[in-house]
Coordinates of C-alpha atoms and ligand atoms in Angstrom, one line a residue:
M939 CA 85.1 79.8 90.6
R940 CA 85.6 80.6 94.3
Y941 CA 84.7 84.2 95.7
D942 CA 84.7 83.8 99.4
W943 CA 88.2 84.1 100.0
T944 CA 89.3 85.8 103.7
V945 CA 92.2 87.4 104.5
E946 CA 92.8 84.3 106.8
D947 CA 92.9 82.0 103.9
I948 CA 94.9 84.2 101.9
T949 CA 97.4 84.5 104.8
K950 CA 97.9 80.8 104.8
L951 CA 98.8 80.7 101.2
F952 CA 101.4 83.1 101.8
E953 CA 102.8 81.1 104.6
L954 CA 102.9 77.9 102.6
P955 CA 106.9 76.7 102.0
F956 CA 107.7 78.5 98.8
N957 CA 107.9 75.3 96.5
D958 CA 104.6 74.3 97.5
L959 CA 103.3 77.7 96.8
I960 CA 104.8 77.8 93.6
F961 CA 103.6 74.4 92.4
Q962 CA 100.0 75.2 93.3
A963 CA 100.2 78.3 91.6
Q964 CA 101.6 76.6 88.4
Q965 CA 98.8 73.7 88.8
A966 CA 95.9 76.6 89.1
H967 CA 97.5 78.5 86.0
R968 CA 97.6 75.4 83.6
R969 CA 93.9 74.8 83.9
Y970 CA 93.4 77.9 82.3
F971 CA 96.3 79.0 80.3
D972 CA 99.1 77.8 78.0
A973 CA 101.9 77.9 80.5
N974 CA 104.3 79.3 77.8
E975 CA 102.1 82.3 76.7
V976 CA 102.6 85.8 77.6
Q977 CA 100.0 88.7 77.0
L978 CA 101.9 91.9 76.0
S979 CA 100.2 95.5 76.5
T980 CA 101.9 98.8 76.0
L981 CA 101.5 101.8 77.8
L982 CA 101.5 105.3 77.0
S983 CA 100.8 108.6 78.9
I984 CA 98.6 110.5 77.1
K985 CA 98.3 113.4 79.8
T986 CA 101.3 113.6 81.9
G987 CA 101.7 115.1 85.6
G988 CA 99.9 117.9 87.2
C989 CA 97.7 115.7 89.1
P990 CA 95.5 116.8 91.7
E991 CA 95.8 113.7 93.9
D992 CA 97.9 113.0 96.6
C993 CA 98.7 109.3 96.0
K994 CA 102.1 109.1 98.1
Y995 CA 103.9 106.6 95.5
C996 CA 102.9 108.9 92.2
P997 CA 105.5 110.9 90.5
Q998 CA 102.5 112.7 88.6
S999 CA 101.4 114.4 91.8
S1000 CA 101.4 117.8 91.8
R1001 CA 101.9 117.8 95.3
Y1002 CA 105.6 116.4 95.2
N1003 CA 108.6 117.8 93.8
T1004 CA 109.6 115.4 91.1
D1005 CA 111.3 115.7 87.6
V1006 CA 107.7 115.2 86.2
E1007 CA 106.7 118.3 84.5
S1008 CA 102.8 118.9 83.8
E1009 CA 101.7 118.5 79.9
L1010 CA 98.9 119.0 77.9
L1011 CA 96.9 115.9 76.4
M1012 CA 98.8 114.6 74.0
K1013 CA 97.5 114.9 70.2
K1014 CA 95.8 112.0 68.6
D1015 CA 98.3 111.7 65.7
E1016 CA 101.2 111.2 68.2
V1017 CA 99.1 108.7 70.5
M1018 CA 98.2 106.8 67.1
K1019 CA 102.0 106.9 65.9
A1020 CA 102.7 105.1 69.5
A1021 CA 99.7 102.5 69.2
K1022 CA 101.2 101.7 65.7
A1023 CA 104.8 101.3 67.0
A1024 CA 103.4 99.0 69.7
K1025 CA 101.5 96.6 67.5
E1026 CA 104.6 96.6 65.1
Q1027 CA 106.6 95.4 68.5
G1028 CA 104.0 92.7 68.7
A1029 CA 101.6 94.3 71.8
T1030 CA 98.1 93.2 71.5
R1031 CA 96.8 95.9 73.8
F1032 CA 97.3 99.6 73.9
C1033 CA 96.6 101.4 77.2
M1034 CA 96.2 104.8 77.6
G1035 CA 97.0 106.6 81.0
A1036 CA 96.3 110.2 81.9
A1037 CA 97.2 112.0 85.3
W1038 CA 93.6 113.2 86.3
R1039 CA 91.1 112.5 89.3
E1040 CA 88.5 111.9 86.9
P1041 CA 88.0 112.7 83.0
K1042 CA 86.2 116.0 82.1
G1043 CA 85.0 118.1 79.3
R1044 CA 86.4 118.2 76.0
A1045 CA 89.5 116.6 76.8
F1046 CA 87.4 113.2 77.4
D1047 CA 85.8 113.6 73.9
L1048 CA 89.4 113.5 72.6
V1049 CA 90.3 110.5 74.5
L1050 CA 87.0 108.8 73.0
D1051 CA 88.1 109.6 69.7
M1052 CA 91.8 108.2 70.4
I1053 CA 90.0 105.0 71.4
R1054 CA 88.0 104.6 68.2
E1055 CA 91.0 104.9 66.4
V1056 CA 93.2 102.3 68.4
K1057 CA 89.8 100.2 67.8
N1058 CA 90.3 100.8 64.1
M1059 CA 93.7 99.5 64.2
D1060 CA 92.5 96.1 65.6
M1061 CA 94.1 96.4 68.8
E1062 CA 92.4 95.9 72.1
A1063 CA 92.1 99.0 74.0
C1064 CA 92.6 100.0 77.4
A1065 CA 92.5 103.4 79.4
T1066 CA 93.2 104.5 83.0
L1067 CA 91.7 108.1 83.3
G1068 CA 90.8 108.1 87.3
M1069 CA 87.2 108.0 88.7
L1070 CA 84.4 107.1 86.3
N1071 CA 80.7 107.9 86.7
A1072 CA 78.1 105.5 84.9
E1073 CA 77.8 108.1 81.8
Q1074 CA 81.5 108.3 81.4
A1075 CA 81.7 104.5 81.5
R1076 CA 79.1 104.0 78.9
K1077 CA 81.0 106.5 76.9
L1078 CA 83.8 104.5 77.0
K1079 CA 82.2 101.4 76.3
D1080 CA 80.3 103.2 73.1
A1081 CA 83.9 104.1 72.0
G1082 CA 84.6 100.4 72.1
L1083 CA 87.0 100.6 74.9
D1084 CA 87.8 96.8 76.1
Y1085 CA 89.4 97.3 79.5
Y1086 CA 89.4 99.9 82.0
N1087 CA 92.6 99.9 84.5
H1088 CA 91.8 101.3 88.0
N1089 CA 93.7 99.9 90.9
L1090 CA 92.7 99.5 94.3
D1091 CA 96.6 100.0 95.3
S1092 CA 96.3 98.2 98.6
D1093 CA 93.9 96.8 101.4
P1094 CA 91.2 99.1 102.8
E1095 CA 93.5 99.6 106.0
F1096 CA 97.0 100.7 104.6
Y1097 CA 95.4 102.7 101.6
K1098 CA 94.1 105.1 104.3
T1099 CA 98.0 106.2 104.7
I1100 CA 98.8 106.6 101.2
I1101 CA 95.9 108.4 99.6
S1102 CA 93.5 110.9 101.2
T1103 CA 92.0 112.6 98.0
R1104 CA 90.0 109.5 97.2
T1105 CA 88.3 106.9 99.4
Y1106 CA 88.6 103.1 98.6
D1107 CA 84.6 103.1 98.1
E1108 CA 85.1 105.5 95.2
R1109 CA 87.4 103.1 93.6
L1110 CA 85.1 100.4 94.2
D1111 CA 82.3 102.5 92.8
T1112 CA 84.3 103.2 89.5
L1113 CA 84.9 99.6 89.3
K1114 CA 81.3 99.0 89.7
N1115 CA 80.5 101.3 86.8
V1116 CA 82.9 99.8 84.5
R1117 CA 81.3 96.2 85.1
A1118 CA 78.0 97.4 84.7
E1119 CA 79.0 98.5 81.0
G1120 CA 80.4 94.6 80.2
M1121 CA 84.1 96.2 80.0
S1122 CA 86.7 94.1 81.2
V1123 CA 88.1 95.2 84.3
C1124 CA 92.0 95.6 85.1
C1125 CA 92.5 96.2 88.7
G1126 CA 95.4 95.3 90.8
G1127 CA 98.0 97.2 93.2
I1128 CA 101.3 98.0 94.2
V1129 CA 103.6 96.1 96.9
G1130 CA 106.6 97.5 98.6
M1131 CA 105.2 100.3 99.7
G1132 CA 106.2 99.5 103.3
E1133 CA 102.9 97.7 103.8
A1134 CA 102.7 94.6 106.1
L1135 CA 101.9 90.9 105.0
K1136 CA 98.6 91.0 106.1
N1137 CA 97.7 94.2 103.8
R1138 CA 99.0 92.2 101.2
A1139 CA 97.0 89.4 102.0
G1140 CA 94.1 92.1 102.4
M1141 CA 94.8 93.7 98.9
V1142 CA 94.5 90.1 97.6
A1143 CA 91.4 89.2 99.3
Q1144 CA 89.6 92.5 97.8
L1145 CA 90.3 91.5 94.3
A1146 CA 89.5 87.8 94.8
R1147 CA 86.2 88.5 96.4
M1148 CA 84.9 90.3 93.3
N1149 CA 82.5 88.3 91.3
P1150 CA 83.8 88.0 88.7
H1151 CA 87.4 88.3 89.2
P1152 CA 89.1 91.3 87.3
E1153 CA 90.2 89.8 84.1
S1154 CA 93.5 91.1 84.4
V1155 CA 95.4 91.9 87.6
P1156 CA 98.4 94.0 87.8
I1157 CA 100.7 93.6 90.5
N1158 CA 103.3 96.4 90.6
M1159 CA 106.8 96.5 92.4
L1160 CA 106.4 100.2 93.8
V1161 CA 109.0 102.2 91.6
K1162 CA 110.7 104.7 94.0
V1163 CA 110.7 108.0 92.6
E1164 CA 112.6 111.0 94.3
G1165 CA 110.7 113.7 95.3
T1166 CA 107.7 111.3 96.1
P1167 CA 107.0 110.4 99.9
M1168 CA 107.8 106.9 99.0
A1169 CA 111.5 107.6 97.4
D1170 CA 113.4 105.9 100.3
I1171 CA 111.3 103.2 101.5
E1172 CA 113.0 99.6 102.3
D1173 CA 112.9 97.5 99.3
L1174 CA 110.4 94.5 99.6
D1175 CA 112.2 91.0 99.8
T1176 CA 111.9 89.9 96.1
F1177 CA 110.4 86.5 97.3
D1178 CA 107.5 88.2 99.1
F1179 CA 106.9 89.9 95.6
I1180 CA 106.8 86.3 93.7
R1181 CA 104.8 85.1 96.7
T1182 CA 102.1 87.8 95.9
I1183 CA 102.3 86.8 92.2
A1184 CA 101.4 83.1 93.2
V1185 CA 98.6 84.0 95.4
A1186 CA 96.7 86.3 93.1
K1187 CA 97.3 83.3 90.4
I1188 CA 95.9 80.4 93.0
T1189 CA 92.8 82.7 93.9
M1190 CA 91.8 84.4 90.5
P1191 CA 93.0 81.3 88.2
S1192 CA 91.4 82.1 85.1
S1193 CA 92.8 86.0 85.4
H1194 CA 95.7 87.3 83.5
I1195 CA 98.3 88.4 86.5
R1196 CA 100.4 90.9 85.2
L1197 CA 104.0 91.4 86.2
S1198 CA 103.6 95.2 85.9
A1199 CA 106.1 98.2 87.1
G1200 CA 109.4 97.3 88.6
R1201 CA 110.9 95.2 86.2
E1202 CA 113.6 97.3 85.1
V1203 CA 115.1 96.5 88.3
M1204 CA 114.3 92.9 88.2
S1205 CA 116.6 90.2 87.2
E1206 CA 115.8 87.7 84.3
E1207 CA 115.8 84.8 87.2
M1208 CA 113.3 86.6 89.3
Q1209 CA 110.9 87.3 86.3
S1210 CA 111.2 83.7 85.2
L1211 CA 109.9 82.9 88.8
C1212 CA 107.2 85.2 88.2
F1213 CA 105.9 83.7 85.1
L1214 CA 106.4 79.9 86.9
A1215 CA 104.5 81.6 89.7
G1216 CA 101.8 82.4 87.0
A1217 CA 102.4 85.7 85.8
N1218 CA 101.3 86.1 82.0
S1219 CA 101.2 89.3 81.3
I1220 CA 103.6 92.3 81.2
F1221 CA 103.8 96.0 80.2
Y1222 CA 106.1 95.9 77.1
G1223 CA 107.8 98.8 75.6
E1224 CA 110.6 101.0 77.0
K1225 CA 108.4 103.2 78.9
L1226 CA 106.1 102.7 81.8
L1227 CA 103.9 106.2 82.3
T1228 CA 106.9 108.4 83.3
T1229 CA 109.4 105.9 84.4
G1230 CA 111.5 103.3 82.4
N1231 CA 110.9 99.8 81.8
T1232 CA 112.9 96.9 80.3
E1233 CA 113.7 97.2 76.5
A1234 CA 111.4 95.1 74.2
N1235 CA 114.5 93.4 72.7
Q1236 CA 115.5 92.3 76.2
D1237 CA 112.1 90.8 76.7
Q1238 CA 112.4 89.2 73.5
A1239 CA 115.6 87.7 74.3
L1240 CA 114.4 86.4 77.8
F1241 CA 111.1 85.0 76.1
K1242 CA 113.6 83.0 73.7
K1243 CA 115.4 81.7 76.3
L1244 CA 112.3 80.3 78.1
G1245 CA 110.3 79.1 75.2
I1246 CA 107.7 81.8 75.8
R1247 CA 105.2 83.1 73.1
P1248 CA 103.7 86.3 73.0
E1249 CA 100.0 85.6 73.6
E1250 CA 97.3 86.4 70.5
A1251 CA 94.1 88.7 71.6
T1252 CA 91.7 86.4 73.3
T1253 CA 88.2 87.3 74.9
P1254 CA 88.3 86.8 78.6
S1255 CA 84.6 85.8 79.4
S1256 CA 84.8 83.1 76.9
R1257 CA 87.9 81.6 78.9
R1258 CA 85.8 81.9 82.2
M1259 CA 82.8 80.2 80.8
A1260 CA 84.8 77.2 79.5
N1261 CA 86.4 76.4 82.8
V1262 CA 84.1 77.1 85.4
Ligands
SAM1332 N1 95.4 109.0 87.5 C1 94.7 107.5 87.2 C2 94.2 106.8 88.6 O1 95.3 106.9 89.4 O2 93.2 106.3 88.6 C3 95.3 106.8 86.4 C4 96.9 106.5 86.3 S1 97.6 106.1 87.6 C5 99.3 106.5 87.5 C6 97.5 104.1 87.5 C7 98.3 103.2 88.3 O3 99.7 103.4 88.4 C8 97.9 103.9 89.9 O4 96.9 103.3 90.5 C9 99.1 102.9 90.7 O5 98.5 101.6 91.1 C10 100.3 103.0 89.8 N2 101.3 103.7 90.0 C11 101.7 104.8 89.9 N3 102.7 105.4 90.2 C12 103.5 104.2 90.4 C13 104.7 103.9 91.1 N4 105.8 104.6 91.4 N5 105.0 102.6 91.2 C14 104.3 101.9 90.8 N6 102.8 101.8 90.5 C15 102.5 103.0 90.1
DTB1333 C1 99.2 99.8 86.6 O1 98.7 99.1 87.6 N1 100.4 100.0 86.5 C2 100.7 101.1 85.3 C3 99.3 101.1 84.6 N2 98.4 100.4 85.6 C4 98.8 102.5 84.5 C5 101.5 102.3 85.6 C6 102.7 101.9 86.4 C7 103.6 103.5 86.8 C8 104.7 103.6 87.3 C9 105.5 104.8 87.5 C10 105.3 105.6 86.5 O2 105.7 105.3 85.0 O3 105.0 107.0 86.6
SF4_1334 FE1 97.0 111.2 90.3 FE2 96.9 108.8 89.5 FE3 99.0 109.3 90.3 FE4 97.1 109.1 91.9 S1 97.9 107.6 90.7 S2 98.6 111.0 91.7 S3 95.4 109.8 90.8 S4 98.0 110.2 88.3

């Protein structure tokens, strides 16, 4: 496995003729995965809105005037109901998100309890709760958490223009703490925020230089939400999005690349090109955190047309070991 990718190497990949790029990505993909399987993760916002951070893309920041209201942490029963429904729909992983800068106090203990219960249901558990110190990471691991999601969002340079309340290095520290406890890392970013090609290449370089690579790499297309500073940003060309998926796959071939936020406005043909470019995971279910997602029955219909099967739960480290 290669971990020494430079921004220049990655920029060259982005600049390949489209057909060459997709072919290379699909070849890389087939070295590690069944090309006709896609992993299904369902999201639930267990603590919505009122976040003190200023991420310019996010409808949950208390600094922007969006339709999202600040809510309390959900009750465990409700969370379990949602997890059960997700399992019945065919999801193998349940991801709980909280609009926090970092977990604190009793609320954190309640989330640990939710994680234990999701594990009792025999599902993979993922959480995204903001920054973690070493002790918090250990508690999550002890509760049975499989994946922790914490995104880099962009490259270090563009990052400075979108978030002022948390540094890039603080994000890397959180990821280090997750890794040190032996949990799987889910880490990706957002494209379509007005960044340049060099920033997208820089973001993929940051991810692909991690050793080991994040097991799960969500590539989000910005969901433009009214009231956020990014509400009126110009659309990213769809081929630039598909190229980002392909380049992530070529540089991190044993990772699941997730076609994440933004699917609701993508055509079936565009999503199919993303699968061809090596995306093999999606957020599944009618809601992301606060915004809409493609309906599960629409996804099932597309899978049928493409002959795609939902992936069974696997252990990522065994995949990496088997194919070094
Ligand atoms: N508050 C925690 C944090 O930021 O670390 C966890 C939840 S936060 C909503 C998780 C991720 O969702 C962000 O890092 C960002 O990548 C993604 N996200 C948030 N708003 C988005 C939007 N409008 N479009 C696309 N992705 C978004
Ligand atoms: C990730 O990379 N994308 C998800 C998840 N991790 C937590 C969140 C997408 C949020 C989209 C905007 C919303 O629904 O609030
Ligand atoms: Fe808060 Fe997370 Fe949204 Fe940033 S992305 S404002 S930290 S909920």
